[in-house]
Amino acid sequence: MAAPAAPATRLDPSSTYFKSLVELSSVALGSTIESFSDDFFAEVHNMIKLGPPVDMPGQFGPNGALMDGWESRRHNRRHDCRDDRRFDIDTRHFAGNECPATDVWGTTVASGQFIKNDMAANPAPDPARTGAATLSTSAPAHGPLHAPQNSDPIDLASILQGGRVTSTSDEHYGVGSYLLLPGRGKDREDGWHTRRSRGHLDTDRGDWLVAELGQGGGFLEWCDIDTKDFKGNFPDQVALYGCEVTKTGDSGTAKAITPSIEDDMRGWACLLDRQNVGAHAHHVRGLKEKGKRWTHVYLRIYPDGGLKRLRLFGRTSDGSIDYASLTPMEKPV
């Protein structure tokens, strides 16, 4: 299951390729606003919050209408800027006070050093910039933060280990890639949440998500399916499947069967039988097929609903280690 090819033209935010990218500017991954020129009307920190911006018509604060985004005062001659591969600049809910143009600059700063901004030296096409709701800085899944030994148990699905969501059936209320973020988040806005599907209960129809494991894949032993904050809209049941994709050639092409339709399960092995889950809780379960190596997992939920996090605990494997020689992992707490 190769990563979708990057398009040569402007990205469509609804495209499979765009959805497979990791949002690096998110507060969930530790991003911060280091400095900015002005946020008179709406705080610049709103730009890197999780979830879509909220419309607040008719609500006013001391400086004017409330906006869930960044809005500077008008006609700022110093040009407005902030320090933060691909960018999604969202001007949703800014109608008449949206910024007509933007530019984005990048730099690399060594640990312990700071950025000094000379606003006047930064070229800008329009001095009357005003509003933008969010900025998403996205890139293909980055490498792991550390390289554990083959015997070290880790969460192979975590974004911090290089895991990423490659496709989903639906993201009506919440983005699929949020499942792999660190921590347990703050509310339902930072989980995967699908639309209601009438009449699918007690059937084989349901929503699904495919994730590529970090560290190049490995052995899986335990999963934690977390429904935190989903108290009346969690799925009735879940199931988990795995496959190993062998990459060939310099281009990294891969051969695998993807779940292009709901009942197409060719090439996938069952890791967790279909079973019930409950509200607002961890569901830690032992997985089947522990001695096999996996690179991708396929999560099914029945019939729909929301999950907060998916953790897949196991060991990395480069093919040089025999799983039978490893001490079984204890159940994660």
mmCIF file of C-alpha atoms in Angstrom:
data_model
loop_
_atom_site.group_PDB
_atom_site.id
_atom_site.type_symbol
_atom_site.label_atom_id
_atom_site.label_comp_id
_atom_site.label_asym_id
_atom_site.label_seq_id
_atom_site.Cartn_x
_atom_site.Cartn_y
_atom_site.Cartn_z
ATOM 1 C CA MET A 1 0.000 0.000 0.000
ATOM 2 C CA ALA A 2 2.181 2.805 -1.269
ATOM 3 C CA ALA A 3 1.703 6.368 -0.127
ATOM 4 C CA PRO A 4 -0.433 8.323 -2.604
ATOM 5 C CA ALA A 5 1.653 10.286 -5.087
ATOM 6 C CA ALA A 6 1.937 14.013 -4.472
ATOM 7 C CA PRO A 7 -0.021 15.928 -7.114
ATOM 8 C CA ALA A 8 1.819 18.454 -9.245
ATOM 9 C CA THR A 9 -0.993 21.013 -9.049
ATOM 10 C CA ARG A 10 -2.760 22.740 -6.178
ATOM 11 C CA LEU A 11 -3.898 20.303 -3.491
ATOM 12 C CA ASP A 12 -7.532 19.441 -2.910
ATOM 13 C CA PRO A 13 -8.069 19.245 0.899
ATOM 14 C CA SER A 14 -10.552 16.410 0.333
ATOM 15 C CA SER A 15 -8.060 14.308 -1.667
ATOM 16 C CA THR A 16 -6.670 11.013 -0.384
ATOM 17 C CA TYR A 17 -3.129 12.385 -0.599
ATOM 18 C CA PHE A 18 -3.913 15.468 1.487
ATOM 19 C CA LYS A 19 -5.676 13.399 4.150
ATOM 20 C CA SER A 20 -2.642 11.095 4.438
ATOM 21 C CA LEU A 21 -0.387 14.000 5.467
ATOM 22 C CA VAL A 22 0.507 14.755 9.084
ATOM 23 C CA GLU A 23 -0.387 18.222 10.376
ATOM 24 C CA LEU A 24 2.895 19.346 11.930
ATOM 25 C CA SER A 25 1.639 22.743 13.143
ATOM 26 C CA SER A 26 -0.910 21.255 15.571
ATOM 27 C CA VAL A 27 -0.749 22.006 19.290
ATOM 28 C CA ALA A 28 -1.243 18.259 19.803
ATOM 29 C CA LEU A 29 2.319 17.726 18.527
ATOM 30 C CA GLY A 30 3.773 20.516 20.644
ATOM 31 C CA SER A 31 3.661 23.383 18.134
ATOM 32 C CA THR A 32 3.596 26.903 19.548
ATOM 33 C CA ILE A 33 3.370 30.477 18.272
ATOM 34 C CA GLU A 34 6.798 31.975 18.964
ATOM 35 C CA SER A 35 6.019 35.578 18.006
ATOM 36 C CA PHE A 36 3.542 37.649 16.016
ATOM 37 C CA SER A 37 2.893 41.234 15.010
ATOM 38 C CA ASP A 38 -0.692 41.887 16.095
ATOM 39 C CA ASP A 39 -3.832 40.009 17.165
ATOM 40 C CA PHE A 40 -6.091 42.890 18.168
ATOM 41 C CA PHE A 41 -9.399 41.279 17.150
ATOM 42 C CA ALA A 42 -8.736 37.525 17.516
ATOM 43 C CA GLU A 43 -5.881 35.628 19.157
ATOM 44 C CA VAL A 44 -3.200 34.209 16.892
ATOM 45 C CA HIS A 45 -3.059 30.999 18.960
ATOM 46 C CA ASN A 46 -6.398 29.988 17.434
ATOM 47 C CA MET A 47 -4.486 29.240 14.217
ATOM 48 C CA ILE A 48 -2.966 25.991 15.483
ATOM 49 C CA LYS A 49 -5.863 24.583 17.499
ATOM 50 C CA LEU A 50 -7.283 21.200 16.579
ATOM 51 C CA GLY A 51 -10.562 20.942 14.733
ATOM 52 C CA PRO A 52 -12.380 23.266 12.342
ATOM 53 C CA PRO A 53 -12.973 26.906 13.324
ATOM 54 C CA VAL A 54 -16.255 27.731 15.064
ATOM 55 C CA ASP A 55 -18.626 30.357 13.700
ATOM 56 C CA MET A 56 -19.681 32.844 16.412
ATOM 57 C CA PRO A 57 -22.137 35.245 14.750
ATOM 58 C CA GLY A 58 -23.513 38.037 16.902
ATOM 59 C CA GLN A 59 -20.980 37.540 19.715
ATOM 60 C CA PHE A 60 -18.781 40.481 20.686
ATOM 61 C CA GLY A 61 -15.881 41.142 23.038
ATOM 62 C CA PRO A 62 -14.091 44.340 24.121
ATOM 63 C CA ASN A 63 -12.366 44.700 20.722
ATOM 64 C CA GLY A 64 -15.227 43.724 18.432
ATOM 65 C CA ALA A 65 -16.793 40.592 16.961
ATOM 66 C CA LEU A 66 -15.464 37.291 18.301
ATOM 67 C CA MET A 67 -13.706 35.130 15.694
ATOM 68 C CA ASP A 68 -12.259 31.640 16.107
ATOM 69 C CA GLY A 69 -9.133 32.515 14.154
ATOM 70 C CA TRP A 70 -6.415 35.147 13.901
ATOM 71 C CA GLU A 71 -7.510 38.703 13.097
ATOM 72 C CA SER A 72 -5.277 41.757 13.284
ATOM 73 C CA ARG A 73 -6.267 45.403 13.307
ATOM 74 C CA ARG A 74 -6.799 47.080 9.936
ATOM 75 C CA HIS A 75 -4.157 48.864 7.842
ATOM 76 C CA ASN A 76 -1.159 47.664 9.797
ATOM 77 C CA ARG A 77 1.851 49.105 7.943
ATOM 78 C CA ARG A 78 4.237 46.681 9.589
ATOM 79 C CA HIS A 79 2.496 43.718 7.933
ATOM 80 C CA ASP A 80 1.172 40.882 10.038
ATOM 81 C CA CYS A 81 3.204 37.740 10.462
ATOM 82 C CA ARG A 82 3.704 34.806 12.796
ATOM 83 C CA ASP A 83 6.395 32.179 13.238
ATOM 84 C CA ASP A 84 5.351 28.678 12.788
ATOM 85 C CA ARG A 85 5.881 21.410 2.801
ATOM 86 C CA ARG A 86 2.304 22.151 2.408
ATOM 87 C CA PHE A 87 -0.025 24.736 3.856
ATOM 88 C CA ASP A 88 -3.789 24.908 4.214
ATOM 89 C CA ILE A 89 -4.741 28.496 5.042
ATOM 90 C CA ASP A 90 -8.401 28.466 6.029
ATOM 91 C CA THR A 91 -10.367 31.751 5.890
ATOM 92 C CA ARG A 92 -13.654 30.153 6.908
ATOM 93 C CA HIS A 93 -16.146 32.579 8.569
ATOM 94 C CA PHE A 94 -14.073 35.629 7.517
ATOM 95 C CA ALA A 95 -16.344 37.348 4.977
ATOM 96 C CA GLY A 96 -15.273 40.882 4.109
ATOM 97 C CA ASN A 97 -12.362 40.870 6.546
ATOM 98 C CA GLU A 98 -10.391 37.961 5.105
ATOM 99 C CA CYS A 99 -6.748 38.474 4.170
ATOM 100 C CA PRO A 100 -6.465 38.942 0.378
ATOM 101 C CA ALA A 101 -3.008 37.353 0.179
ATOM 102 C CA THR A 102 -0.474 35.522 2.330
ATOM 103 C CA ASP A 103 3.069 34.276 2.116
ATOM 104 C CA VAL A 104 4.780 31.643 4.260
ATOM 105 C CA TRP A 105 8.468 31.535 5.183
ATOM 106 C CA GLY A 106 10.438 28.799 6.888
ATOM 107 C CA THR A 107 13.719 28.432 8.727
ATOM 108 C CA THR A 108 15.638 25.920 10.814
ATOM 109 C CA VAL A 109 16.612 26.936 14.342
ATOM 110 C CA ALA A 110 19.138 25.020 16.415
ATOM 111 C CA SER A 111 18.083 23.819 19.852
ATOM 112 C CA GLY A 112 18.344 26.583 22.444
ATOM 113 C CA GLN A 113 18.332 29.400 19.884
ATOM 114 C CA PHE A 114 15.517 31.844 19.174
ATOM 115 C CA ILE A 115 14.057 33.513 16.108
ATOM 116 C CA LYS A 116 14.382 37.271 15.813
ATOM 117 C CA ASN A 117 11.780 38.755 13.505
ATOM 118 C CA ASP A 118 12.405 41.956 11.615
ATOM 119 C CA MET A 119 8.903 42.591 10.324
ATOM 120 C CA ALA A 120 9.917 45.464 8.072
ATOM 121 C CA ALA A 121 12.438 43.268 6.255
ATOM 122 C CA ASN A 122 9.851 40.602 5.367
ATOM 123 C CA PRO A 123 8.263 41.313 1.981
ATOM 124 C CA ALA A 124 4.468 41.217 1.909
ATOM 125 C CA PRO A 125 2.132 41.848 -1.025
ATOM 126 C CA ASP A 126 -0.597 43.707 0.844
ATOM 127 C CA PRO A 127 -0.337 45.913 3.969
ATOM 128 C CA ALA A 128 -4.035 45.583 4.821
ATOM 129 C CA ARG A 129 -4.051 41.951 5.937
ATOM 130 C CA THR A 130 -6.705 40.953 8.394
ATOM 131 C CA GLY A 131 -8.267 37.558 9.053
ATOM 132 C CA ALA A 132 -7.471 33.839 8.718
ATOM 133 C CA ALA A 133 -9.071 31.021 10.678
ATOM 134 C CA THR A 134 -6.427 28.298 10.755
ATOM 135 C CA LEU A 135 -3.048 27.370 9.311
ATOM 136 C CA SER A 136 -2.249 23.696 8.793
ATOM 137 C CA THR A 137 1.376 22.867 8.020
ATOM 138 C CA SER A 138 1.361 19.353 6.574
ATOM 139 C CA ALA A 139 3.957 16.880 5.379
ATOM 140 C CA PRO A 140 4.288 13.138 4.771
ATOM 141 C CA ALA A 141 4.722 11.112 7.947
ATOM 142 C CA HIS A 142 8.009 12.054 9.550
ATOM 143 C CA GLY A 143 10.505 9.567 10.902
ATOM 144 C CA PRO A 144 10.354 8.296 14.478
ATOM 145 C CA LEU A 145 11.688 10.413 17.308
ATOM 146 C CA HIS A 146 13.906 7.568 18.450
ATOM 147 C CA ALA A 147 14.955 4.161 17.200
ATOM 148 C CA PRO A 148 14.081 1.518 19.805
ATOM 149 C CA GLN A 149 15.674 -1.888 19.882
ATOM 150 C CA ASN A 150 13.680 -4.750 18.367
ATOM 151 C CA SER A 151 12.762 -6.004 21.834
ATOM 152 C CA ASP A 152 11.469 -2.645 23.132
ATOM 153 C CA PRO A 153 7.649 -2.498 23.335
ATOM 154 C CA ILE A 154 6.266 0.700 21.773
ATOM 155 C CA ASP A 155 3.068 2.090 20.259
ATOM 156 C CA LEU A 156 3.704 1.378 16.581
ATOM 157 C CA ALA A 157 0.636 3.358 15.485
ATOM 158 C CA SER A 158 1.754 6.624 17.094
ATOM 159 C CA ILE A 159 2.519 9.617 14.892
ATOM 160 C CA LEU A 160 5.619 10.063 17.069
ATOM 161 C CA GLN A 161 6.896 6.713 15.760
ATOM 162 C CA GLY A 162 6.080 7.573 12.136
ATOM 163 C CA GLY A 163 2.586 6.051 12.023
ATOM 164 C CA ARG A 164 -0.008 7.649 9.763
ATOM 165 C CA VAL A 165 -3.568 7.212 8.551
ATOM 166 C CA THR A 166 -3.660 6.515 4.810
ATOM 167 C CA SER A 167 -7.417 6.400 4.168
ATOM 168 C CA THR A 168 -10.819 6.454 5.864
ATOM 169 C CA SER A 169 -14.409 5.791 4.873
ATOM 170 C CA ASP A 170 -15.774 8.959 6.480
ATOM 171 C CA GLU A 171 -14.579 11.971 8.503
ATOM 172 C CA HIS A 172 -17.802 13.934 8.832
ATOM 173 C CA TYR A 173 -17.299 15.076 12.442
ATOM 174 C CA GLY A 174 -13.633 14.283 13.185
ATOM 175 C CA VAL A 175 -10.395 13.594 11.302
ATOM 176 C CA GLY A 176 -9.048 10.042 11.166
ATOM 177 C CA SER A 177 -5.418 11.009 11.782
ATOM 178 C CA TYR A 178 -6.377 12.338 15.229
ATOM 179 C CA LEU A 179 -6.549 8.694 16.377
ATOM 180 C CA LEU A 180 -2.741 8.484 16.320
ATOM 181 C CA LEU A 181 -1.966 11.690 18.236
ATOM 182 C CA PRO A 182 -0.190 11.527 21.611
ATOM 183 C CA GLY A 183 -2.164 11.865 24.840
ATOM 184 C CA ARG A 184 -5.934 11.571 25.231
ATOM 185 C CA GLY A 185 -6.833 15.061 23.993
ATOM 186 C CA LYS A 186 -9.333 17.491 25.447
ATOM 187 C CA ASP A 187 -12.792 16.693 24.006
ATOM 188 C CA ARG A 188 -14.620 15.038 21.102
ATOM 189 C CA GLU A 189 -13.173 17.536 18.625
ATOM 190 C CA ASP A 190 -9.808 15.733 18.512
ATOM 191 C CA GLY A 191 -11.009 12.210 17.769
ATOM 192 C CA TRP A 192 -12.187 10.310 14.685
ATOM 193 C CA HIS A 193 -15.958 10.682 14.376
ATOM 194 C CA THR A 194 -18.105 9.506 11.450
ATOM 195 C CA ARG A 195 -21.617 10.460 10.389
ATOM 196 C CA ARG A 196 -24.648 8.394 11.375
ATOM 197 C CA SER A 197 -25.512 5.487 9.106
ATOM 198 C CA ARG A 198 -29.164 4.598 9.446
ATOM 199 C CA GLY A 199 -30.140 0.929 9.393
ATOM 200 C CA HIS A 200 -26.613 -0.555 9.546
ATOM 201 C CA LEU A 201 -26.757 -1.905 13.115
ATOM 202 C CA ASP A 202 -26.349 -5.719 13.274
ATOM 203 C CA THR A 203 -25.044 -5.795 9.698
ATOM 204 C CA ASP A 204 -21.559 -6.162 8.210
ATOM 205 C CA ARG A 205 -21.622 -2.586 7.000
ATOM 206 C CA GLY A 206 -19.658 0.024 8.890
ATOM 207 C CA ASP A 207 -16.955 2.655 8.711
ATOM 208 C CA TRP A 208 -13.251 1.906 8.403
ATOM 209 C CA LEU A 209 -9.782 3.399 8.666
ATOM 210 C CA VAL A 210 -6.405 2.195 7.352
ATOM 211 C CA ALA A 211 -3.170 3.121 9.141
ATOM 212 C CA GLU A 212 0.451 2.495 8.231
ATOM 213 C CA LEU A 213 2.540 1.489 11.241
ATOM 214 C CA GLY A 214 5.600 3.469 12.233
ATOM 215 C CA GLN A 215 9.164 2.144 12.350
ATOM 216 C CA GLY A 216 8.480 0.192 9.150
ATOM 217 C CA GLY A 217 6.063 -2.141 10.945
ATOM 218 C CA GLY A 218 6.580 -4.977 13.392
ATOM 219 C CA PHE A 219 4.928 -7.514 15.695
ATOM 220 C CA LEU A 220 1.685 -6.441 17.412
ATOM 221 C CA GLU A 221 0.580 -7.815 20.787
ATOM 222 C CA TRP A 222 -1.925 -5.423 22.381
ATOM 223 C CA CYS A 223 -4.318 -2.702 21.272
ATOM 224 C CA ASP A 224 -6.015 0.096 23.189
ATOM 225 C CA ILE A 225 -9.193 1.378 21.564
ATOM 226 C CA ASP A 226 -10.048 4.523 23.508
ATOM 227 C CA THR A 227 -13.561 6.021 23.441
ATOM 228 C CA LYS A 228 -12.796 8.928 25.803
ATOM 229 C CA ASP A 229 -15.387 11.749 25.530
ATOM 230 C CA PHE A 230 -17.677 9.641 23.315
ATOM 231 C CA LYS A 231 -20.475 8.878 25.771
ATOM 232 C CA GLY A 232 -23.515 8.455 23.534
ATOM 233 C CA ASN A 233 -21.967 8.217 20.089
ATOM 234 C CA PHE A 234 -19.270 5.545 20.414
ATOM 235 C CA PRO A 235 -19.396 2.582 17.984
ATOM 236 C CA ASP A 236 -21.418 -0.463 18.946
ATOM 237 C CA GLN A 237 -18.589 -2.820 17.922
ATOM 238 C CA VAL A 238 -15.044 -2.768 16.525
ATOM 239 C CA ALA A 239 -12.695 -5.189 14.750
ATOM 240 C CA LEU A 240 -9.044 -4.981 13.703
ATOM 241 C CA TYR A 241 -7.143 -6.544 10.791
ATOM 242 C CA GLY A 242 -3.528 -6.487 9.630
ATOM 243 C CA CYS A 243 -1.455 -7.024 6.514
ATOM 244 C CA GLU A 244 2.202 -6.848 5.546
ATOM 245 C CA VAL A 245 3.124 -4.780 2.516
ATOM 246 C CA THR A 246 6.441 -5.561 0.873
ATOM 247 C CA LYS A 247 7.977 -2.532 -0.767
ATOM 248 C CA THR A 248 9.968 -3.087 -3.927
ATOM 249 C CA GLY A 249 12.238 -0.844 -5.949
ATOM 250 C CA ASP A 250 13.566 2.622 -5.300
ATOM 251 C CA SER A 251 10.151 4.182 -5.842
ATOM 252 C CA GLY A 252 8.761 2.419 -2.780
ATOM 253 C CA THR A 253 5.834 0.937 -4.676
ATOM 254 C CA ALA A 254 3.891 -1.696 -2.793
ATOM 255 C CA LYS A 255 1.440 -4.451 -3.558
ATOM 256 C CA ALA A 256 -1.513 -4.918 -1.228
ATOM 257 C CA ILE A 257 -5.266 -5.200 -1.288
ATOM 258 C CA THR A 258 -6.903 -2.055 0.056
ATOM 259 C CA PRO A 259 -10.453 -2.037 1.416
ATOM 260 C CA SER A 260 -11.914 -0.232 -1.581
ATOM 261 C CA ILE A 261 -15.381 -1.515 -0.684
ATOM 262 C CA GLU A 262 -16.777 -2.403 2.711
ATOM 263 C CA ASP A 263 -16.803 -6.185 2.302
ATOM 264 C CA ASP A 264 -13.468 -6.568 0.471
ATOM 265 C CA MET A 265 -11.229 -8.258 3.061
ATOM 266 C CA ARG A 266 -8.819 -10.069 0.757
ATOM 267 C CA GLY A 267 -5.236 -9.847 1.972
ATOM 268 C CA TRP A 268 -6.158 -8.924 5.561
ATOM 269 C CA ALA A 269 -5.779 -11.193 8.622
ATOM 270 C CA CYS A 270 -8.001 -10.752 11.677
ATOM 271 C CA LEU A 271 -6.114 -9.415 14.708
ATOM 272 C CA LEU A 272 -9.130 -8.618 16.894
ATOM 273 C CA ASP A 273 -12.504 -10.293 16.458
ATOM 274 C CA ARG A 274 -15.554 -8.088 16.204
ATOM 275 C CA GLN A 275 -16.588 -7.150 19.736
ATOM 276 C CA ASN A 276 -18.456 -4.581 21.788
ATOM 277 C CA VAL A 277 -16.968 -1.383 23.171
ATOM 278 C CA GLY A 278 -18.384 1.039 25.718
ATOM 279 C CA ALA A 279 -18.515 4.739 26.446
ATOM 280 C CA HIS A 280 -15.654 6.991 27.566
ATOM 281 C CA ALA A 281 -13.130 4.248 28.395
ATOM 282 C CA HIS A 282 -9.952 2.407 27.434
ATOM 283 C CA HIS A 283 -10.518 -0.985 25.794
ATOM 284 C CA VAL A 284 -7.212 -2.859 26.055
ATOM 285 C CA ARG A 285 -7.291 -6.187 24.227
ATOM 286 C CA GLY A 286 -4.749 -8.849 23.342
ATOM 287 C CA LEU A 287 -4.260 -9.387 19.608
ATOM 288 C CA LYS A 288 -4.136 -12.600 17.598
ATOM 289 C CA GLU A 289 -1.343 -13.583 15.189
ATOM 290 C CA LYS A 290 1.327 -12.229 17.541
ATOM 291 C CA GLY A 291 4.214 -13.923 15.759
ATOM 292 C CA LYS A 292 3.537 -12.317 12.382
ATOM 293 C CA ARG A 293 4.923 -9.042 11.131
ATOM 294 C CA TRP A 294 2.511 -6.285 10.049
ATOM 295 C CA THR A 295 2.980 -2.981 8.244
ATOM 296 C CA HIS A 296 -0.658 -1.805 8.006
ATOM 297 C CA VAL A 297 -3.800 -2.169 10.084
ATOM 298 C CA TYR A 298 -7.435 -1.900 9.074
ATOM 299 C CA LEU A 299 -9.841 -0.741 11.797
ATOM 300 C CA ARG A 300 -13.553 -1.430 11.322
ATOM 301 C CA ILE A 301 -16.272 0.183 13.448
ATOM 302 C CA TYR A 302 -19.902 -0.948 13.412
ATOM 303 C CA PRO A 303 -21.990 0.816 12.385
ATOM 304 C CA ASP A 304 -20.470 4.291 12.953
ATOM 305 C CA GLY A 305 -19.472 6.675 15.738
ATOM 306 C CA GLY A 306 -16.418 8.165 17.376
ATOM 307 C CA LEU A 307 -13.104 6.924 18.777
ATOM 308 C CA LYS A 308 -10.539 9.065 20.568
ATOM 309 C CA ARG A 309 -7.283 7.120 20.145
ATOM 310 C CA LEU A 310 -5.936 3.874 18.702
ATOM 311 C CA ARG A 311 -2.800 2.445 20.321
ATOM 312 C CA LEU A 312 -1.076 -0.620 18.861
ATOM 313 C CA PHE A 313 1.617 -1.952 21.168
ATOM 314 C CA GLY A 314 4.307 -4.259 19.857
ATOM 315 C CA ARG A 315 7.949 -4.586 18.779
ATOM 316 C CA THR A 316 9.737 -3.335 15.711
ATOM 317 C CA SER A 317 11.223 -5.914 13.386
ATOM 318 C CA ASP A 318 13.708 -5.607 10.554
ATOM 319 C CA GLY A 319 13.485 -9.320 9.792
ATOM 320 C CA SER A 320 16.564 -10.216 11.837
ATOM 321 C CA ILE A 321 14.775 -11.286 15.021
ATOM 322 C CA ASP A 322 12.678 -14.327 15.869
ATOM 323 C CA TYR A 323 9.518 -13.353 17.717
ATOM 324 C CA ALA A 324 9.572 -16.641 19.638
ATOM 325 C CA SER A 325 12.758 -15.479 21.378
ATOM 326 C CA LEU A 326 11.061 -12.393 22.843
ATOM 327 C CA THR A 327 9.451 -12.200 26.270
ATOM 328 C CA PRO A 328 5.697 -11.557 25.858
ATOM 329 C CA MET A 329 4.610 -8.013 26.624
ATOM 330 C CA GLU A 330 2.682 -7.376 29.798
ATOM 331 C CA LYS A 331 -0.763 -5.869 29.386
ATOM 332 C CA PRO A 332 -0.427 -2.072 29.005
ATOM 333 C CA VAL A 333 -1.827 -0.096 31.911
#
